[in-house]
Amino acid sequence: MALATQICTLLRKPRRRRLFMGQKDCAARSLLNLMQKLLDDSSLDLGEFRSPITTALVQLSRNSGLVPDRLILSYVSIQSPYAVDGGRYGDIYKGDLGGRAVAVKLTRCCGYDEDATLQLMKAFSKEAVLWAQLSSPFVVPFYGIFSVTGPAVRLCLVSPWMKNGSLTQYLAKTPQIDRLSLMRDVAFGLDYLHSFDPPVIHGDLKGQNILITDGHRACVADFGLCILAQNSALQITMSSSSNDHGSLFWMAPELFNDDEERLSKNFSTDVYAFGCVCYEIFNGQPPFFELPPNKARIAIKESRPPPRPMHPDLDDTLWMLVLECLQRDPESRPSMNEVAQQLSSR
């Protein structure tokens, strides 16, 4: 506990915090290993220190492009040269880890652009470290990070292989499913993130970023745009750039603000995205998906009510919950804890 106290005391002092967050190479790796060891030690009750240490761990990893040694895997084989899916800054391949089928998210090669490569490494490092702190049956587990050598070093994020694919794929190929159960799973996963210490904002929730386990349960995935809620006491804020608002059809109306100062993602924008995912569960597509992007943007910004999906499992109570999540006023939307409680009673 003495080490945890010293780290948190140091982080409260602006000048020392800047020096701490500016560490590189071996010094940064030593600090990352130290903080991860503190967080992993089940015999320690970190209490109020857990949140600032987790936040500092994620931020230093992002700044340095490094991860704690515990998260590094010694070897992963990629089974096919062809990606099975692609994301914002990485492609997904099927791989093998000690006889287990795994999903391998591999950074795209940036050629000779050293700045772009560095930024990609930092983004991957931040995603890996944040993801590694999470543990819930409704969040996809994280196995570790692996470096692929070649003309340039490329990082891989390794997680379980989900043969049922994403929620979007699952809905398309499995029409006879328990949609309420899927809603409940996603709500529990998002509530876990929002209740985490420190709270985590997903920032890009959509059907493609929700995976279905072998047991047909939904798990939240893809933490590339995740941010940590601001900790005002330590003034350490994990935030994304103004361009990282997520995917069009799952974006809250307030994120389309045309003013110079854009609004940041927050808990209520996650709740709005959850409402869109629920709509997707019963309709196969999110609200206004049938419109061209420019018209969909206007419809979302104006908070037009989407047509009710004609699915027999979508009763009046569930539809009212979806509409509450899609409220124009962020403060009128329920919290994810309230949503999870309502769904758990069904």
Short mmCIF file of N, CA and C in Angstrom, two decimals, residues 25 116 248:
data_model
loop_
_atom_site.label_atom_id
_atom_site.label_comp_id
_atom_site.label_asym_id
_atom_site.label_seq_id
_atom_site.Cartn_x
_atom_site.Cartn_y
_atom_site.Cartn_z
N ASP A 25 10.55 4.18 -22.90
CA ASP A 25 11.43 3.01 -22.93
C ASP A 25 11.45 2.26 -21.59
N ALA A 116 2.75 7.65 -38.30
CA ALA A 116 1.50 6.89 -38.33
C ALA A 116 1.67 5.56 -37.60
N LEU A 248 -21.85 6.26 -37.54
CA LEU A 248 -22.97 7.17 -37.84
C LEU A 248 -24.30 6.74 -37.25
#
